[in-house]
XYZ file of C-alpha atoms in Angstrom:
692
model
C 0.000 0.000 0.000
C 1.019 3.563 -0.566
C -0.025 6.579 1.477
C -3.433 7.794 0.192
C -3.106 10.243 -2.666
C -3.620 13.871 -1.704
C -6.315 15.586 0.326
C -8.808 15.918 -2.539
C -12.191 14.561 -1.510
C -15.195 13.718 -3.668
C -18.298 15.800 -3.015
C -21.704 14.310 -2.281
C -23.527 16.612 -4.705
C -23.368 14.577 -7.878
C -20.332 12.801 -6.429
C -18.146 15.184 -8.443
C -19.367 13.771 -11.754
C -20.543 15.559 -14.912
C -24.208 16.261 -15.487
C -25.780 12.995 -16.615
C -27.105 12.573 -20.113
C -29.024 9.446 -20.913
C -29.474 8.818 -24.641
C -32.265 6.545 -25.797
C -34.087 6.808 -22.474
C -37.833 6.207 -22.839
C -39.328 9.733 -22.843
C -41.812 11.050 -20.322
C -43.324 14.474 -20.339
C -42.299 16.799 -17.595
C -45.274 18.241 -15.690
C -45.939 21.922 -15.909
C -45.245 22.449 -12.216
C -41.578 21.725 -11.451
C -41.186 18.614 -9.294
C -38.268 17.960 -6.969
C -35.410 15.993 -8.462
C -33.685 12.925 -7.013
C -30.113 12.082 -7.943
C -29.713 8.311 -7.919
C -26.817 5.850 -8.132
C -28.190 2.996 -10.209
C -27.218 -0.546 -9.354
C -25.930 -2.758 -12.176
C -25.139 0.225 -14.394
C -22.343 -0.544 -16.907
C -18.943 1.106 -16.336
C -19.492 3.812 -18.959
C -22.568 4.961 -17.031
C -20.894 5.158 -13.625
C -22.484 8.454 -12.586
C -25.626 9.773 -10.960
C -28.926 9.968 -12.808
C -31.756 12.388 -12.205
C -35.351 11.333 -11.703
C -38.475 13.281 -10.840
C -39.950 12.765 -7.381
C -43.724 12.263 -7.647
C -45.825 13.963 -5.026
C -46.834 10.550 -3.636
C -43.178 9.756 -2.851
C -42.140 13.196 -1.672
C -42.246 12.290 2.032
C -40.348 8.981 1.769
C -37.837 9.736 -1.009
C -35.115 10.950 1.313
C -31.360 10.849 0.711
C -29.963 7.401 1.486
C -33.067 5.288 0.814
C -33.294 2.396 -1.618
C -35.409 3.116 -4.688
C -36.655 1.416 -7.831
C -36.086 3.316 -11.058
C -36.579 2.736 -14.764
C -33.207 2.190 -16.413
C -32.389 0.722 -19.830
C -35.954 -0.459 -20.266
C -36.272 -2.310 -16.982
C -36.877 -1.670 -13.301
C -33.611 -1.724 -11.344
C -32.479 -0.947 -7.818
C -30.685 2.214 -6.822
C -29.702 4.462 -3.950
C -31.052 7.994 -3.665
C -28.013 10.176 -3.024
C -29.562 13.625 -2.746
C -32.577 15.804 -3.509
C -32.388 18.954 -5.614
C -34.990 21.638 -6.392
C -34.052 21.712 -10.071
C -32.510 19.346 -12.566
C -29.131 19.823 -14.178
C -30.230 17.695 -17.120
C -32.061 19.721 -19.765
C -33.922 16.778 -21.287
C -36.906 14.766 -20.253
C -36.863 12.957 -16.921
C -38.572 9.834 -15.705
C -40.182 9.652 -12.263
C -39.049 7.337 -9.500
C -40.905 4.051 -9.694
C -41.120 3.565 -5.939
C -39.255 3.816 -2.658
C -38.292 0.298 -1.604
C -37.841 1.252 2.034
C -38.010 4.505 3.953
C -34.863 3.514 5.908
C -31.924 5.758 4.810
C -29.323 2.974 4.625
C -26.679 5.035 2.793
C -25.174 7.866 4.818
C -23.361 10.791 3.156
C -20.047 9.692 4.705
C -20.349 6.152 3.308
C -21.403 7.530 -0.088
C -18.267 9.680 -0.194
C -16.152 6.710 0.867
C -17.722 4.476 -1.791
C -16.922 6.965 -4.522
C -13.352 7.368 -3.248
C -12.868 3.576 -3.168
C -14.244 3.273 -6.714
C -11.799 5.907 -7.936
C -8.867 4.383 -6.031
C -9.427 0.876 -7.448
C -10.720 1.805 -10.937
C -14.170 0.401 -10.185
C -17.739 1.662 -10.172
C -19.635 3.214 -7.288
C -22.437 0.669 -7.611
C -19.981 -2.220 -7.157
C -18.646 -0.640 -3.965
C -22.099 0.098 -2.581
C -23.046 -3.563 -2.966
C -20.111 -4.338 -0.673
C -20.932 -1.524 1.742
C -24.696 -1.888 2.223
C -25.993 -5.354 3.195
C -29.097 -6.766 1.482
C -32.392 -5.611 2.924
C -34.195 -7.839 5.414
C -37.782 -6.591 5.521
C -38.820 -8.381 8.718
C -35.855 -7.015 10.654
C -36.460 -3.547 9.257
C -40.011 -3.675 10.582
C -38.935 -4.451 14.142
C -39.314 -1.706 16.701
C -35.985 0.131 16.949
C -34.181 -0.029 20.242
C -33.911 3.174 22.194
C -30.536 4.800 21.786
C -28.820 5.446 25.087
C -25.588 7.343 25.565
C -22.691 4.873 25.734
C -20.729 4.669 28.961
C -17.567 6.728 29.131
C -15.048 4.458 30.865
C -12.121 6.072 32.574
C -9.072 6.344 30.380
C -6.554 3.862 31.788
C -4.615 2.434 28.827
C -2.641 -0.049 30.922
C -2.445 -2.420 27.963
C -0.522 0.227 26.021
C 2.064 0.918 28.722
C 4.704 -1.492 27.282
C 4.674 0.296 23.916
C 6.528 3.431 22.936
C 3.850 5.963 22.068
C 0.983 3.624 22.982
C -0.461 5.620 25.869
C 0.050 8.859 23.927
C -1.940 7.401 21.022
C -4.899 6.663 23.313
C -4.769 10.108 24.897
C -4.695 11.724 21.472
C -7.740 9.711 20.392
C -9.609 10.632 23.595
C -8.840 14.311 22.975
C -10.511 14.161 19.549
C -7.327 13.845 17.483
C -6.689 11.681 14.450
C -3.316 9.938 14.966
C -2.274 7.118 12.646
C -0.211 4.259 14.021
C 1.253 0.922 12.938
C 1.306 -1.327 15.991
C 3.469 -4.418 16.604
C 1.572 -6.315 19.292
C 3.317 -8.301 22.013
C 2.547 -12.000 22.532
C 1.828 -13.971 25.675
C -0.045 -13.235 28.910
C -3.317 -14.745 27.784
C -5.182 -14.885 24.492
C -6.916 -11.529 24.950
C -3.777 -9.440 25.278
C -4.012 -7.756 21.869
C -7.793 -7.662 22.047
C -7.619 -5.991 25.464
C -5.380 -3.256 24.078
C -7.825 -2.722 21.207
C -10.666 -2.451 23.738
C -8.790 0.270 25.612
C -8.249 2.226 22.388
C -11.971 1.928 21.657
C -12.741 3.172 25.166
C -10.536 6.203 24.452
C -12.614 7.021 21.367
C -15.856 6.722 23.342
C -14.484 8.924 26.088
C -13.895 11.576 23.432
C -17.548 11.317 22.400
C -16.865 9.527 19.116
C -17.521 6.087 17.655
C -15.097 3.273 16.824
C -14.727 0.573 14.188
C -12.665 -2.625 14.558
C -12.131 -4.919 11.543
C -10.593 -8.372 12.114
C -10.044 -11.378 9.807
C -12.632 -13.866 11.094
C -15.461 -14.539 13.513
C -13.115 -15.995 16.165
C -11.273 -12.685 16.382
C -14.608 -10.846 16.500
C -15.565 -12.918 19.538
C -12.238 -12.129 21.237
C -12.585 -8.390 20.720
C -16.217 -8.443 21.890
C -15.172 -10.362 25.025
C -12.450 -7.802 25.730
C -14.927 -4.953 25.251
C -17.349 -6.651 27.646
C -14.576 -6.879 30.244
C -14.038 -3.144 29.770
C -17.718 -2.509 30.553
C -18.837 -2.122 26.926
C -21.524 -4.719 26.258
C -23.333 -5.632 23.051
C -26.486 -3.924 21.789
C -28.477 -7.025 22.792
C -27.597 -6.239 26.412
C -28.157 -2.502 26.071
C -24.516 -1.748 25.310
C -22.981 0.216 22.441
C -21.207 -2.666 20.638
C -22.542 -4.273 17.456
C -20.923 -7.194 15.640
C -21.144 -7.275 11.840
C -20.298 -10.788 10.660
C -21.725 -12.528 7.600
C -21.575 -15.880 9.409
C -24.266 -14.663 11.816
C -26.809 -14.817 8.984
C -28.639 -12.116 7.007
C -31.138 -11.246 9.750
C -28.581 -10.794 12.540
C -26.213 -8.921 10.252
C -28.907 -6.516 9.051
C -30.150 -5.998 12.608
C -26.650 -5.003 13.694
C -26.290 -2.755 10.640
C -29.522 -0.926 11.527
C -28.375 -0.520 15.129
C -25.267 1.267 13.861
C -27.226 3.276 11.313
C -29.787 4.471 13.890
C -27.141 5.389 16.459
C -27.949 2.650 18.968
C -24.460 1.192 18.505
C -21.387 3.430 18.600
C -18.844 0.620 18.287
C -18.677 -1.908 15.442
C -16.621 -5.109 15.513
C -16.708 -7.137 12.334
C -15.040 -8.724 9.371
C -14.132 -7.360 5.934
C -17.421 -5.726 4.871
C -17.729 -3.858 8.183
C -15.026 -1.445 6.973
C -17.941 0.473 5.400
C -20.137 0.426 8.542
C -22.030 3.750 8.964
C -20.570 4.648 12.363
C -21.666 8.156 13.303
C -18.847 10.581 14.139
C -16.171 7.950 13.655
C -13.185 8.608 15.899
C -11.104 5.429 15.575
C -10.709 2.753 12.892
C -8.720 -0.394 13.701
C -7.604 -3.204 11.393
C -6.059 -6.225 13.070
C -3.654 -8.554 11.236
C -3.735 -6.579 7.996
C -1.647 -9.228 6.219
C -4.388 -11.854 6.508
C -5.765 -12.774 3.095
C -9.350 -12.424 4.300
C -8.936 -8.649 4.391
C -8.661 -8.601 0.576
C -12.074 -8.392 -1.097
C -12.432 -11.089 -3.803
C -15.139 -9.124 -5.675
C -14.722 -6.096 -7.907
C -13.166 -3.627 -7.461
C -11.077 -5.779 -5.050
C -10.335 -3.247 -2.275
C -8.273 -4.113 0.794
C -9.512 -3.296 4.301
C -6.261 -1.561 5.224
C -6.547 0.767 2.225
C -10.251 1.406 2.752
C -9.716 2.433 6.368
C -6.758 4.613 5.352
C -9.037 6.441 2.909
C -11.706 6.690 5.577
C -9.188 8.135 8.014
C -8.520 10.966 5.591
C -12.116 11.539 4.508
C -13.637 11.511 8.008
C -10.660 12.731 10.035
C -10.551 9.697 12.322
C -7.634 7.928 13.957
C -6.264 4.759 12.349
C -4.585 1.801 14.048
C -3.009 -0.964 11.917
C -2.046 -3.782 14.273
C -0.586 -7.287 14.085
C 2.015 -9.529 15.675
C 3.930 -9.307 12.401
C 4.486 -6.400 10.026
C 3.439 -6.235 6.398
C 5.568 -4.405 3.865
C 2.603 -2.139 3.130
C 2.313 -1.143 6.800
C 6.059 -0.526 6.947
C 5.686 1.742 3.917
C 3.183 3.854 5.864
C 5.746 4.232 8.652
C 8.737 5.026 6.465
C 6.830 7.591 4.392
C 5.752 9.362 7.584
C 2.043 8.800 6.968
C 1.796 6.779 10.204
C 3.853 6.406 13.386
C 5.248 3.176 14.777
C 3.936 1.882 18.101
C 6.204 -0.919 19.357
C 7.846 -2.193 22.524
C 11.533 -1.964 23.372
C 13.695 -5.028 22.756
C 13.971 -5.803 26.477
C 10.176 -5.881 26.779
C 9.880 -8.079 23.691
C 12.398 -10.589 25.065
C 10.577 -10.830 28.382
C 7.195 -11.432 26.712
C 8.171 -13.977 24.062
C 8.919 -17.680 24.184
C 12.343 -19.115 23.512
C 12.587 -19.598 19.735
C 14.935 -22.073 18.033
C 15.322 -23.048 14.379
C 16.018 -26.748 13.755
C 17.592 -26.535 10.303
C 19.662 -29.253 8.646
C 22.795 -27.554 9.985
C 21.466 -27.627 13.547
C 20.506 -31.291 13.136
C 23.718 -32.483 11.479
C 24.722 -34.453 14.565
C 21.488 -36.466 14.347
C 22.780 -38.313 11.277
C 20.140 -39.871 8.995
C 17.444 -38.998 11.583
C 17.914 -35.321 10.669
C 15.808 -35.924 7.546
C 12.784 -36.960 9.626
C 9.795 -34.654 9.514
C 9.746 -34.656 13.318
C 13.429 -34.929 14.344
C 14.611 -36.091 17.751
C 14.985 -32.643 19.415
C 11.438 -31.713 18.416
C 10.081 -35.033 19.693
C 11.825 -34.490 23.040
C 10.420 -30.944 23.368
C 6.915 -32.237 22.693
C 7.269 -34.972 25.296
C 8.587 -32.597 27.973
C 6.057 -29.845 27.250
C 3.091 -32.221 27.404
C 3.754 -32.611 31.120
C 2.749 -28.982 31.744
C 0.009 -28.248 29.225
C -1.156 -28.380 25.603
C 1.311 -28.229 22.720
C 0.636 -26.618 19.354
C 1.833 -28.210 16.116
C 1.451 -26.004 13.041
C 1.554 -27.581 9.595
C 1.243 -25.501 6.425
C -0.948 -27.968 4.525
C -4.505 -29.127 5.184
C -5.900 -32.548 4.324
C -4.192 -35.911 4.454
C -1.595 -36.117 1.651
C -2.338 -33.216 -0.730
C 0.542 -33.944 -3.160
C 1.797 -37.299 -4.455
C 4.739 -38.309 -6.670
C 6.017 -41.401 -8.404
C 7.584 -43.765 -5.899
C 10.464 -44.607 -8.250
C 11.487 -41.442 -10.154
C 9.834 -38.834 -7.885
C 7.995 -37.181 -10.806
C 4.862 -35.347 -9.531
C 1.787 -37.495 -10.049
C -0.702 -35.932 -12.466
C -4.286 -36.654 -13.462
C -4.578 -38.439 -16.816
C -7.582 -36.272 -17.767
C -6.707 -32.682 -16.791
C -3.081 -33.021 -15.602
C -3.978 -31.736 -12.149
C -2.049 -32.819 -9.019
C -2.990 -36.080 -7.357
C -3.498 -36.419 -3.615
C -4.995 -38.627 -0.906
C -8.048 -37.629 1.140
C -7.495 -40.394 3.718
C -5.134 -43.257 4.479
C -7.041 -45.981 2.630
C -8.546 -43.804 -0.104
C -7.879 -43.880 -3.847
C -5.730 -41.044 -5.205
C -7.866 -38.268 -6.673
C -7.252 -35.123 -8.712
C -7.140 -31.797 -6.903
C -8.569 -30.000 -9.965
C -11.311 -32.170 -11.466
C -11.855 -34.613 -8.566
C -11.559 -37.761 -10.721
C -10.237 -40.917 -9.079
C -6.850 -42.012 -10.409
C -7.502 -45.758 -10.517
C -4.873 -47.688 -12.432
C -2.425 -44.780 -12.380
C 1.047 -45.250 -13.793
C 3.931 -42.826 -14.137
C 4.315 -41.284 -17.573
C 8.093 -41.090 -17.142
C 9.122 -44.496 -15.866
C 5.908 -46.527 -15.924
C 5.920 -47.315 -12.183
C 2.614 -47.624 -10.324
C 3.802 -46.923 -6.774
C 3.141 -43.494 -5.210
C 4.865 -41.632 -2.401
C 3.859 -38.569 -0.399
C 5.503 -35.254 -1.224
C 3.621 -32.969 1.124
C 1.883 -34.156 4.267
C -1.273 -32.455 5.512
C -2.688 -31.820 8.971
C -4.792 -35.001 9.077
C -1.799 -37.240 8.315
C 0.335 -35.284 10.806
C -2.257 -35.853 13.533
C -2.328 -39.561 12.682
C 1.469 -39.850 12.941
C 1.575 -37.928 16.223
C -1.154 -40.133 17.649
C 1.004 -43.188 17.005
C 4.150 -41.504 18.370
C 2.440 -40.309 21.576
C 0.100 -43.117 22.540
C -2.545 -42.135 25.064
C -2.239 -38.389 24.381
C -5.281 -36.517 23.095
C -4.785 -35.185 19.556
C -7.017 -32.388 18.281
C -7.104 -31.086 14.710
C -8.166 -27.526 13.860
C -8.716 -26.411 10.287
C -11.323 -25.599 7.696
C -11.188 -29.167 6.311
C -10.887 -30.888 9.686
C -13.771 -32.960 10.967
C -14.411 -30.573 13.860
C -13.731 -27.428 11.836
C -11.740 -24.530 13.228
C -11.484 -24.675 17.016
C -11.707 -21.409 18.930
C -10.197 -22.626 22.201
C -8.699 -25.729 23.790
C -8.491 -26.535 27.511
C -5.262 -26.228 29.474
C -4.958 -30.012 29.802
C -2.061 -31.822 28.068
C -2.895 -32.453 24.412
C -1.388 -32.193 20.946
C -3.179 -29.572 18.844
C -2.505 -29.825 15.098
C -3.583 -26.722 13.194
C -3.107 -25.104 9.816
C -1.998 -21.432 9.657
C -4.793 -19.118 10.787
C -6.747 -21.919 12.482
C -4.740 -22.114 15.717
C -7.050 -22.199 18.761
C -6.023 -20.371 21.908
C -5.243 -21.960 25.266
C -6.349 -19.930 28.322
C -2.903 -20.106 29.951
C -0.933 -20.338 26.728
C 0.676 -23.341 25.075
C 3.613 -24.985 26.772
C 5.393 -25.225 23.412
C 4.815 -24.901 19.683
C 6.425 -26.830 16.840
C 6.203 -25.233 13.402
C 6.691 -27.965 10.819
C 7.787 -27.849 7.179
C 9.479 -24.463 7.279
C 10.698 -24.917 3.707
C 7.135 -25.397 2.432
C 5.739 -22.527 4.508
C 8.286 -20.009 3.223
C 8.529 -21.256 -0.365
C 6.887 -19.587 -3.312
C 7.505 -16.902 -5.891
C 4.616 -14.683 -4.907
C 5.311 -11.171 -3.720
C 5.570 -11.040 0.073
C 6.143 -14.785 0.557
C 8.804 -14.184 3.221
C 6.858 -11.681 5.306
C 3.712 -13.799 4.992
C 5.541 -16.880 6.278
C 6.870 -14.886 9.226
C 3.397 -13.519 9.951
C 1.974 -17.036 10.169
C 4.807 -18.280 12.368
C 4.480 -15.310 14.722
C 0.717 -15.797 14.981
C 1.325 -19.331 16.308
C 4.331 -18.401 18.467
C 2.356 -15.581 20.112
C 0.057 -18.194 21.688
C 2.951 -19.783 23.620
C 3.884 -18.910 27.194
C 6.867 -16.593 27.761
C 10.335 -18.062 28.102
C 10.421 -17.345 31.853
C 7.449 -19.721 32.170
C 9.113 -22.419 30.100
C 7.568 -21.610 26.715
C 9.448 -22.875 23.648
C 8.955 -22.517 19.896
C 10.727 -24.785 17.415
C 10.849 -24.058 13.689
C 11.585 -27.336 11.896
C 13.034 -27.379 8.395
C 15.235 -25.370 6.087
C 13.069 -22.312 5.617
C 14.293 -19.157 3.913
C 17.070 -17.533 5.909
C 15.605 -14.063 6.407
C 12.185 -15.012 7.841
C 13.845 -17.728 9.942
C 16.246 -15.209 11.492
C 13.448 -12.672 11.967
C 11.432 -15.279 13.876
C 14.363 -16.199 16.130
C 14.996 -12.495 16.881
C 11.254 -11.703 16.917
C 11.881 -8.779 14.575
C 9.054 -8.466 12.001
C 9.708 -4.759 11.448
C 13.320 -5.450 10.466
C 12.294 -7.973 7.810
C 9.567 -5.659 6.475
C 12.019 -2.758 6.252
C 14.595 -4.798 4.331
C 11.966 -6.152 1.961
C 10.576 -2.660 1.377
C 14.046 -1.391 0.451
C 14.415 -4.232 -2.045
C 11.025 -3.523 -3.583
C 11.894 0.142 -3.978
C 15.065 -0.832 -5.832
C 13.179 -3.308 -8.043
C 10.199 -0.959 -8.516
C 7.647 -3.262 -6.965
C 4.580 -2.358 -4.830
C 4.129 -0.558 -2.514
C 7.070 1.546 -3.721
C 5.154 1.972 -6.999
C 1.517 1.694 -8.049
C 0.496 -1.235 -10.243
C -2.640 -2.161 -12.152
C -3.179 -5.700 -13.455
C -5.331 -6.042 -16.582
C -6.390 -9.659 -17.107
C -8.595 -11.125 -19.805
C -8.695 -12.427 -23.338
C -5.806 -11.256 -25.492
C -7.718 -8.999 -27.914
C -9.731 -7.375 -25.111
C -6.612 -6.647 -23.033
C -4.812 -5.252 -26.077
C -7.727 -2.895 -26.786
C -7.760 -1.595 -23.203
C -4.010 -0.993 -23.246
C -4.091 0.744 -26.630
C -6.342 3.513 -25.290
C -4.091 4.429 -22.355
C -2.297 7.772 -22.596
C 0.030 7.959 -19.602
C 3.556 9.307 -20.161
C 5.078 7.544 -17.123
C 3.408 4.155 -17.457
C 5.500 1.024 -17.966
C 3.668 -1.909 -19.534
C 4.855 -5.411 -18.598
C 3.373 -8.163 -20.753
C 0.855 -9.347 -21.680
C 1.793 -12.889 -20.686
C -0.381 -16.042 -20.564
C -2.137 -16.804 -17.292
C -2.958 -20.347 -16.261
C -6.328 -20.480 -14.458
C -6.514 -21.906 -10.947
C -8.583 -24.906 -12.065
C -6.030 -26.015 -14.636
C -5.039 -25.189 -18.206
C -7.620 -24.656 -20.935
C -7.472 -24.307 -24.696
C -10.613 -22.173 -24.989
C -9.529 -18.549 -25.476
C -6.800 -18.523 -22.776
C -6.346 -15.402 -20.713
C -3.355 -13.077 -20.575
C -2.274 -10.499 -18.023
C -0.519 -7.157 -18.411
C 0.935 -5.133 -15.549
C 0.913 -1.335 -15.668
C 3.489 0.306 -13.407
C 3.768 3.988 -12.460
C 5.370 5.993 -9.630
C 3.313 6.399 -6.472
C 2.448 9.990 -7.404
C 0.856 8.722 -10.622
C -1.404 6.207 -8.939
C -4.543 8.296 -9.231
C -3.921 9.049 -12.898
C -3.328 5.346 -13.574
C -6.630 4.326 -11.964
C -8.518 7.047 -13.846
C -6.955 6.131 -17.197
C -7.672 2.405 -16.812
C -11.243 3.093 -15.660
C -11.804 5.402 -18.646
C -10.529 2.751 -21.073
C -12.771 0.097 -19.530
C -15.716 2.534 -19.781
C -15.078 2.998 -23.500
C -14.934 -0.766 -23.879
C -18.298 -1.015 -22.131
C -19.869 1.704 -24.298
C -18.641 0.042 -27.498
C -19.682 -3.410 -26.293
C -16.353 -4.902 -27.226
C -16.010 -8.659 -27.063
C -13.950 -10.792 -24.740
C -13.491 -10.379 -21.011
C -11.401 -7.965 -18.950
C -10.968 -7.454 -15.228
C -8.843 -4.807 -13.570
C -7.114 -4.994 -10.193
C -5.261 -1.981 -8.851
C -2.423 -2.916 -6.478
C -3.270 -6.640 -6.526
C -2.204 -8.773 -3.584
C -0.531 -11.277 -5.892
C 1.260 -10.216 -9.082
C 1.450 -13.767 -10.484
């Protein structure tokens, strides 16, 4: 990420767009008496019509057609949904206007602040306002909307006592600044240990500071487990949920459409002043927002998979500028994008001194092949002798965490004789095993590989290349007879576990699915370091470190016997950063390398992906003097190769100062493509998470 471009802000009146002209619109006569005009953002409008449209407000709808409500309008010969942005006494359009068809609901679900943010996000990511509003405003739930609204009560103003921020340089000052009505921006490296709610407790104290200043707060976390932790910490601070008469609402899609819409209305109507939620809650209509928090900004769930593909960190950075609120970007690790905010001066670092870090962290060791040389042939074992001994000793005092980077049983197989990767005979996808006695199956098409033979040497025997969490749990169960083994993961039988008891047990988890132990784990073993840190994607090293630190942060401090073992020959830099517990150092070095190589976030990049002719047409219309075009190059789809009109990708690279011009130019070219109804497919991603 780069620091948001400039202070220019879109205006609500017309959203800063030219007066709309709608050719070939079915005519309707304008009444002699001038009727009020509604300016509407139409849902499902094509890119070349990404602007507001004017409609007459019939007298029957005059009382309910208020700014922010959902409406039905006539557009392109059919009734479509839209959002009424504003009312005007006279039209800017000098042609004939159609009346509003009806007001879907009298609830003003779109606030002016969210409308401004939606337009800014659309401009930043070369998208359309309608696409962003579909992300920002949840679908209507009529029954919930008809419920009697809860009475808004002033939220409690807890005393400002940011004890959780005392170990950090600048932490207490950040909270005081927020309580005084300021808008500081900070990148926070959270300390591990001392219970699972340590980071959540610090977030709760920052939220309390915002409430003490008379303003609202917004906390965005990766998943529902983290939402529950933050809500529990807020309850401990005396800030209960709206269901209990408190000011806290949780916005999580997993709660279901009714619960989500009920929480959204509580925020919209002012009953809730604090929102805790996942990705979509970054657009929550918090009144007088004073603090926005994103936790673990490197987690992939913060990246929106739908157009225009915004990232929560970037959205909240824009919101910080547009609404003048404080911003806190926190994690145990440090992303390169967050480090860029610090080094450009857009945000300040909030971190603990090295002595404090050492006292709070577990003892970390890396068991590489060099460290295990004295073990002889046993050094090649997936669980070498030193790791086995640490597990055995730690089980005497509590649960032990085992992190494995792969889910499933055996996700990748190879020929048992020549070691050639085993491929499906139909689609050439990778073969794997779902269970110990199962038939190998394709990871792409799902076909069973009965009668498989190697295309290189003709052998029929298979061997495992990568071992998943289920197979790891099975092996540990045999190695530690009588010890309880729990598996946590999206594909595990019990799903993702939120918490495990403090009793001795082996907990096998994939990255991001580690449950917490109330008193911390006695030890953690991070397996397959080479697999976890491998890859050619941008940010592979910092992402591996982030996942390792997330697991290591759940272990007791070294003075309580906590140990962390990293097993395998992982990349040197993330391995050393883990041993030193120095995520900022790794992020700083990687940022310097990216600046030298002209890679994001040191530059701005737009990826144009689609069929070859369509991509070529979009690129041909660009007129940017500083743009550097890389490609197009073929792109292999995730579900395997195809011969039907294969896609290509081109990367457009400009300096950070030209980021806004790049987004505008690409959006304009895509709009022309839409107006001309050109063939093929094209999708645009500005500053994509993955450049491959």
